[in-house]
């Protein structure tokens, strides 16, 4: 029996590393252009305005008790859109709500998907204040966002790699017996959510962001610092300079969080509906099917998950009808 258990652990570890290497190779396809990202400003959305909008997205997802994956995906959509198109600040509210709306339909369970009116009306209670758009405008924006993203709606986000890197750390014995993997992953996820509200951190690759957060947490673990971290840095071909800079920014962020309880602001927000989706330590089950644009203009993306695709298609059909009226 011990030999069988050891064999299963080895096979599980090999499968994890194989999948992790594939995700690392994929991440570069969904990273916003760093050069374009750094040139934001001059009449378009600035870093400060972008960070303000991401805080609003975070507060909004907390209000509706959405999954962390929904938040990470919405931020990825918005950052990629801002990197591909010059957006005026007055349009940022519409863009951010639209990105949340797309992510919600891809990630959340269908019975818990809030309608667009609910998202927009609730956004005034967050950082996304004073909306000057109506749902029809957001439906039009949805099509524009999808076109600019080229229907690449299955990104490798920092959360994707954070969970996989952390699972590898657990398998290698980086946690003490007193440390609960679920609790540790939940804490790292909350830290990542805050980290993405800083452009200086979000501009880095998903690998660097995830590795920086785990490195700060496991700084006293020799297995992580001497074995796993060099291995993952080599596989991701990450810049050591970028990693050290990001690690320093993460440490400053965590110090600020300890000095000023940012979570208290989030917890003070009203909860629009409640459901139980506590963190479960099963990072390998979070993959989503690919969606890509169809060859014609029917707005029907091919997908292995017809539930999400059908919801997305319905909204796009509504959008086309609204534009034709």
Short mmCIF file of C-alpha atoms in Angstrom, two decimals:
data_model
loop_
_atom_site.label_atom_id
_atom_site.label_comp_id
_atom_site.label_asym_id
_atom_site.label_seq_id
_atom_site.Cartn_x
_atom_site.Cartn_y
_atom_site.Cartn_z
CA UNK A 1 0.00 0.00 0.00
CA UNK A 2 2.73 2.57 0.79
CA UNK A 3 4.35 1.77 -2.59
CA UNK A 4 1.05 2.32 -4.43
CA UNK A 5 0.51 5.62 -2.64
CA UNK A 6 4.04 6.74 -3.52
CA UNK A 7 3.46 5.73 -7.14
CA UNK A 8 0.26 7.77 -7.29
CA UNK A 9 2.01 10.79 -5.78
CA UNK A 10 4.80 10.56 -8.35
CA UNK A 11 2.33 10.30 -11.23
CA UNK A 12 0.31 13.19 -9.80
CA UNK A 13 3.43 15.32 -9.50
CA UNK A 14 4.49 14.49 -13.06
CA UNK A 15 1.03 15.38 -14.38
CA UNK A 16 1.07 18.68 -12.49
CA UNK A 17 4.49 19.69 -13.80
CA UNK A 18 3.48 18.77 -17.34
CA UNK A 19 0.31 20.84 -17.14
CA UNK A 20 2.16 23.68 -15.44
CA UNK A 21 4.77 23.79 -18.18
CA UNK A 22 2.00 23.95 -20.79
CA UNK A 23 0.32 26.85 -18.96
CA UNK A 24 3.63 28.70 -18.70
CA UNK A 25 4.09 28.38 -22.45
CA UNK A 26 0.55 29.64 -23.04
CA UNK A 27 0.67 32.66 -20.74
CA UNK A 28 2.54 34.86 -23.19
CA UNK A 29 -0.47 34.79 -25.54
CA UNK A 30 -2.65 36.64 -23.02
CA UNK A 31 -0.22 39.15 -21.54
CA UNK A 32 -0.95 42.81 -22.41
CA UNK A 33 1.80 44.52 -24.36
CA UNK A 34 4.14 45.84 -21.68
CA UNK A 35 5.40 48.66 -23.91
CA UNK A 36 1.84 49.72 -24.75
CA UNK A 37 0.78 49.31 -21.13
CA UNK A 38 3.58 51.59 -19.92
CA UNK A 39 2.62 54.30 -22.43
CA UNK A 40 -0.89 54.79 -21.05
CA UNK A 41 -1.82 58.42 -20.53
CA UNK A 42 -1.97 61.57 -22.68
CA UNK A 43 -5.75 61.79 -22.97
CA UNK A 44 -6.41 58.09 -22.49
CA UNK A 45 -6.88 56.02 -19.35
CA UNK A 46 -3.98 56.53 -16.95
CA UNK A 47 -2.41 54.08 -14.50
CA UNK A 48 -4.24 55.74 -11.62
CA UNK A 49 -7.60 55.50 -13.39
CA UNK A 50 -6.93 51.89 -14.36
CA UNK A 51 -6.11 50.96 -10.75
CA UNK A 52 -9.23 52.78 -9.58
CA UNK A 53 -11.34 50.76 -12.02
CA UNK A 54 -9.79 47.46 -10.92
CA UNK A 55 -10.57 48.25 -7.29
CA UNK A 56 -14.14 48.82 -8.41
CA UNK A 57 -14.17 45.45 -10.17
CA UNK A 58 -12.83 43.78 -7.02
CA UNK A 59 -15.46 45.41 -4.84
CA UNK A 60 -18.20 44.48 -7.31
CA UNK A 61 -17.17 40.80 -7.42
CA UNK A 62 -17.05 40.78 -3.62
CA UNK A 63 -20.54 42.27 -3.41
CA UNK A 64 -21.95 39.48 -5.56
CA UNK A 65 -19.81 36.78 -3.91
CA UNK A 66 -18.28 35.86 -7.25
CA UNK A 67 -15.44 33.41 -7.70
CA UNK A 68 -11.86 34.76 -7.62
CA UNK A 69 -11.47 33.40 -11.17
CA UNK A 70 -14.19 35.79 -12.34
CA UNK A 71 -12.30 38.76 -10.95
CA UNK A 72 -8.93 37.65 -12.37
CA UNK A 73 -10.48 37.04 -15.78
CA UNK A 74 -12.28 40.41 -15.82
CA UNK A 75 -9.05 42.25 -14.99
CA UNK A 76 -7.22 40.33 -17.73
CA UNK A 77 -9.91 41.26 -20.27
CA UNK A 78 -9.80 44.93 -19.31
CA UNK A 79 -6.00 45.19 -19.31
CA UNK A 80 -5.74 43.48 -22.70
CA UNK A 81 -8.44 45.74 -24.11
CA UNK A 82 -6.75 48.89 -22.77
CA UNK A 83 -3.44 47.69 -24.24
CA UNK A 84 -4.95 47.26 -27.69
CA UNK A 85 -7.13 50.34 -27.90
CA UNK A 86 -6.79 53.89 -26.67
CA UNK A 87 -9.70 54.43 -24.30
CA UNK A 88 -10.78 57.78 -22.92
CA UNK A 89 -11.39 57.90 -19.16
CA UNK A 90 -15.07 58.70 -19.67
CA UNK A 91 -15.54 55.27 -21.28
CA UNK A 92 -13.68 53.29 -18.61
CA UNK A 93 -16.77 52.56 -16.51
CA UNK A 94 -18.51 50.97 -19.48
CA UNK A 95 -15.40 48.92 -20.36
CA UNK A 96 -14.90 47.63 -16.83
CA UNK A 97 -18.55 46.63 -16.31
CA UNK A 98 -18.55 44.92 -19.70
CA UNK A 99 -15.43 42.91 -18.85
CA UNK A 100 -17.02 41.79 -15.58
CA UNK A 101 -20.18 40.83 -17.44
CA UNK A 102 -18.26 38.67 -19.93
CA UNK A 103 -16.24 37.01 -17.17
CA UNK A 104 -19.38 36.33 -15.12
CA UNK A 105 -20.99 34.44 -17.99
CA UNK A 106 -17.86 32.35 -18.49
CA UNK A 107 -17.09 31.54 -14.85
CA UNK A 108 -20.17 31.76 -12.67
CA UNK A 109 -22.88 29.13 -12.37
CA UNK A 110 -25.78 30.00 -14.62
CA UNK A 111 -28.34 30.31 -11.83
CA UNK A 112 -26.12 32.87 -10.10
CA UNK A 113 -25.38 35.08 -13.09
CA UNK A 114 -26.52 38.65 -12.24
CA UNK A 115 -28.17 40.63 -15.01
CA UNK A 116 -26.51 43.62 -16.56
CA UNK A 117 -28.91 46.05 -14.91
CA UNK A 118 -27.98 44.61 -11.52
CA UNK A 119 -24.27 44.94 -12.21
CA UNK A 120 -24.57 48.53 -13.37
CA UNK A 121 -26.82 49.67 -10.53
CA UNK A 122 -24.58 47.96 -7.96
CA UNK A 123 -21.42 49.47 -9.41
CA UNK A 124 -22.34 52.89 -7.98
CA UNK A 125 -21.66 51.43 -4.52
CA UNK A 126 -18.07 50.63 -5.51
CA UNK A 127 -15.13 52.54 -6.95
CA UNK A 128 -16.96 52.51 -10.31
CA UNK A 129 -19.07 55.53 -9.45
CA UNK A 130 -21.45 57.69 -11.46
CA UNK A 131 -22.15 55.43 -14.45
CA UNK A 132 -23.00 57.41 -17.55
CA UNK A 133 -23.96 54.40 -19.66
CA UNK A 134 -27.03 52.20 -19.96
CA UNK A 135 -27.21 48.42 -20.50
CA UNK A 136 -27.59 48.84 -24.26
CA UNK A 137 -24.29 50.72 -24.37
CA UNK A 138 -22.61 47.90 -22.45
CA UNK A 139 -23.99 45.31 -24.86
CA UNK A 140 -22.49 47.27 -27.74
CA UNK A 141 -19.24 47.53 -25.83
CA UNK A 142 -19.33 43.77 -25.25
CA UNK A 143 -19.05 43.12 -28.97
CA UNK A 144 -16.20 45.61 -29.29
CA UNK A 145 -14.29 44.03 -26.39
CA UNK A 146 -14.76 40.54 -27.82
CA UNK A 147 -13.53 41.70 -31.23
CA UNK A 148 -10.45 43.38 -29.78
CA UNK A 149 -9.67 40.30 -27.68
CA UNK A 150 -10.18 38.18 -30.82
CA UNK A 151 -12.45 35.92 -28.77
CA UNK A 152 -9.48 34.62 -26.75
CA UNK A 153 -11.50 34.15 -23.59
CA UNK A 154 -9.54 31.43 -21.80
CA UNK A 155 -6.50 33.34 -20.51
CA UNK A 156 -3.78 32.07 -18.22
CA UNK A 157 -4.16 34.54 -15.35
CA UNK A 158 -1.88 35.02 -12.33
CA UNK A 159 -4.47 33.09 -10.32
CA UNK A 160 -4.16 30.11 -12.66
CA UNK A 161 -0.42 29.86 -12.07
CA UNK A 162 -0.63 30.82 -8.39
CA UNK A 163 -2.78 27.77 -7.69
CA UNK A 164 -0.55 25.43 -9.69
CA UNK A 165 2.71 26.75 -8.22
CA UNK A 166 1.21 26.49 -4.75
CA UNK A 167 0.05 22.92 -5.36
CA UNK A 168 3.61 22.04 -6.38
CA UNK A 169 4.89 23.60 -3.16
CA UNK A 170 2.43 21.55 -1.13
CA UNK A 171 3.44 18.32 -2.90
CA UNK A 172 7.09 19.09 -2.19
CA UNK A 173 6.40 19.56 1.53
CA UNK A 174 6.85 23.32 1.77
CA UNK A 175 4.11 23.67 4.38
CA UNK A 176 4.36 22.59 8.00
CA UNK A 177 1.83 20.10 9.42
CA UNK A 178 0.12 22.95 11.28
CA UNK A 179 -0.51 24.95 8.08
CA UNK A 180 -3.74 24.20 6.24
CA UNK A 181 -3.33 24.27 2.43
CA UNK A 182 -6.87 25.61 1.94
CA UNK A 183 -6.31 28.48 4.35
CA UNK A 184 -2.92 29.31 2.85
CA UNK A 185 -4.27 29.29 -0.70
CA UNK A 186 -7.21 31.44 0.36
CA UNK A 187 -4.83 33.99 1.89
CA UNK A 188 -2.60 34.03 -1.20
CA UNK A 189 -5.66 34.48 -3.40
CA UNK A 190 -6.80 37.49 -1.38
CA UNK A 191 -3.32 38.99 -1.63
CA UNK A 192 -3.31 38.43 -5.38
CA UNK A 193 -6.67 40.15 -5.71
CA UNK A 194 -5.23 43.24 -4.04
CA UNK A 195 -1.97 42.99 -6.02
CA UNK A 196 -3.82 43.25 -9.34
CA UNK A 197 -5.14 46.67 -8.29
CA UNK A 198 -1.58 48.01 -8.68
CA UNK A 199 -0.45 48.66 -12.25
CA UNK A 200 3.18 48.40 -11.16
CA UNK A 201 2.53 44.74 -10.27
CA UNK A 202 -0.10 43.90 -12.88
CA UNK A 203 2.24 44.90 -15.71
CA UNK A 204 4.42 41.87 -14.93
CA UNK A 205 3.83 38.40 -16.36
CA UNK A 206 1.45 36.04 -14.61
CA UNK A 207 4.37 33.81 -13.62
CA UNK A 208 6.31 36.62 -12.00
CA UNK A 209 3.29 37.86 -10.05
CA UNK A 210 2.42 34.37 -8.79
CA UNK A 211 6.02 33.45 -7.95
CA UNK A 212 6.55 36.74 -6.12
CA UNK A 213 3.53 36.21 -3.87
CA UNK A 214 4.47 32.63 -3.01
CA UNK A 215 8.14 33.53 -2.49
CA UNK A 216 7.23 36.20 0.06
CA UNK A 217 5.00 33.68 1.84
CA UNK A 218 7.55 30.81 1.74
CA UNK A 219 10.68 32.92 2.20
CA UNK A 220 11.85 30.70 5.08
CA UNK A 221 11.38 27.43 3.18
CA UNK A 222 14.64 26.14 1.63
CA UNK A 223 12.80 23.66 -0.61
CA UNK A 224 10.99 26.54 -2.28
CA UNK A 225 13.87 29.00 -2.48
CA UNK A 226 16.58 26.50 -3.46
CA UNK A 227 14.66 23.98 -5.58
CA UNK A 228 11.24 25.06 -6.81
CA UNK A 229 11.77 28.77 -7.39
CA UNK A 230 14.88 28.34 -9.62
CA UNK A 231 13.07 25.55 -11.49
CA UNK A 232 9.97 27.65 -12.19
CA UNK A 233 12.01 30.74 -13.04
CA UNK A 234 13.93 28.71 -15.60
CA UNK A 235 10.79 27.16 -17.12
CA UNK A 236 9.00 30.50 -17.37
CA UNK A 237 12.12 32.25 -18.71
CA UNK A 238 11.28 35.14 -16.44
CA UNK A 239 13.61 38.08 -15.97
CA UNK A 240 15.32 37.93 -12.58
CA UNK A 241 15.33 41.72 -12.43
CA UNK A 242 11.58 41.87 -13.04
CA UNK A 243 11.04 39.15 -10.44
CA UNK A 244 13.04 40.93 -7.73
CA UNK A 245 11.31 44.23 -8.50
CA UNK A 246 7.90 42.58 -8.31
CA UNK A 247 8.82 40.77 -5.09
CA UNK A 248 9.79 44.08 -3.53
CA UNK A 249 6.51 45.66 -4.65
CA UNK A 250 4.56 42.73 -3.18
CA UNK A 251 6.35 43.14 0.15
CA UNK A 252 5.51 46.86 0.17
CA UNK A 253 1.90 46.06 -0.68
CA UNK A 254 1.62 43.52 2.15
CA UNK A 255 3.15 46.02 4.56
CA UNK A 256 0.53 48.56 3.50
CA UNK A 257 -2.21 45.98 3.94
CA UNK A 258 -1.03 45.30 7.47
CA UNK A 259 -0.89 49.01 8.22
CA UNK A 260 -4.31 49.72 6.72
CA UNK A 261 -6.89 46.96 6.62
CA UNK A 262 -8.05 47.12 3.01
CA UNK A 263 -10.25 44.07 3.48
CA UNK A 264 -12.37 45.93 6.02
CA UNK A 265 -13.53 48.24 3.24
CA UNK A 266 -14.47 45.28 1.08
CA UNK A 267 -16.28 43.46 3.88
CA UNK A 268 -18.34 46.55 4.64
CA UNK A 269 -20.01 46.35 1.24
CA UNK A 270 -23.53 44.90 1.07
CA UNK A 271 -23.80 41.35 -0.25
CA UNK A 272 -26.25 41.12 -3.14
CA UNK A 273 -26.73 37.39 -2.76
CA UNK A 274 -25.05 34.69 -0.73
CA UNK A 275 -23.89 31.22 -1.65
CA UNK A 276 -21.33 28.84 -0.31
CA UNK A 277 -18.22 28.61 -2.48
CA UNK A 278 -15.45 28.42 0.08
CA UNK A 279 -11.97 27.78 -1.24
CA UNK A 280 -11.39 24.13 -2.04
CA UNK A 281 -7.86 22.96 -2.61
CA UNK A 282 -8.38 21.54 -6.09
CA UNK A 283 -6.49 23.86 -8.44
CA UNK A 284 -6.29 21.27 -11.23
CA UNK A 285 -10.05 21.42 -11.89
CA UNK A 286 -10.28 25.06 -12.90
CA UNK A 287 -9.60 24.86 -16.67
CA UNK A 288 -12.07 26.47 -19.06
CA UNK A 289 -12.75 25.55 -22.67
CA UNK A 290 -11.40 27.71 -25.47
CA UNK A 291 -13.67 30.18 -27.23
CA UNK A 292 -12.73 31.69 -30.56
CA UNK A 293 -14.42 33.79 -33.20
CA UNK A 294 -16.42 31.99 -35.85
CA UNK A 295 -15.62 32.37 -39.52
CA UNK A 296 -18.89 34.15 -40.25
CA UNK A 297 -20.58 37.02 -38.48
CA UNK A 298 -23.20 35.02 -36.62
CA UNK A 299 -21.65 35.81 -33.22
CA UNK A 300 -21.77 32.13 -32.21
CA UNK A 301 -18.41 31.04 -30.78
CA UNK A 302 -17.46 27.36 -30.88
CA UNK A 303 -17.19 26.03 -27.35
CA UNK A 304 -17.05 22.81 -25.39
CA UNK A 305 -19.33 24.43 -22.79
CA UNK A 306 -22.59 25.29 -24.56
CA UNK A 307 -24.07 26.71 -21.37
CA UNK A 308 -21.63 29.63 -21.27
CA UNK A 309 -21.54 29.99 -25.04
CA UNK A 310 -25.33 30.13 -25.31
CA UNK A 311 -25.53 32.80 -22.61
CA UNK A 312 -22.84 34.82 -24.37
CA UNK A 313 -24.54 34.39 -27.74
CA UNK A 314 -27.89 35.56 -26.39
CA UNK A 315 -26.39 38.80 -25.12
CA UNK A 316 -24.61 39.38 -28.42
CA UNK A 317 -27.81 38.79 -30.35
CA UNK A 318 -29.50 41.32 -28.07
CA UNK A 319 -26.65 43.68 -28.82
CA UNK A 320 -27.07 43.29 -32.58
CA UNK A 321 -30.84 43.86 -32.27
CA UNK A 322 -30.25 47.00 -30.19
CA UNK A 323 -27.82 48.39 -32.75
CA UNK A 324 -30.22 47.70 -35.60
CA UNK A 325 -33.10 49.54 -33.90
#
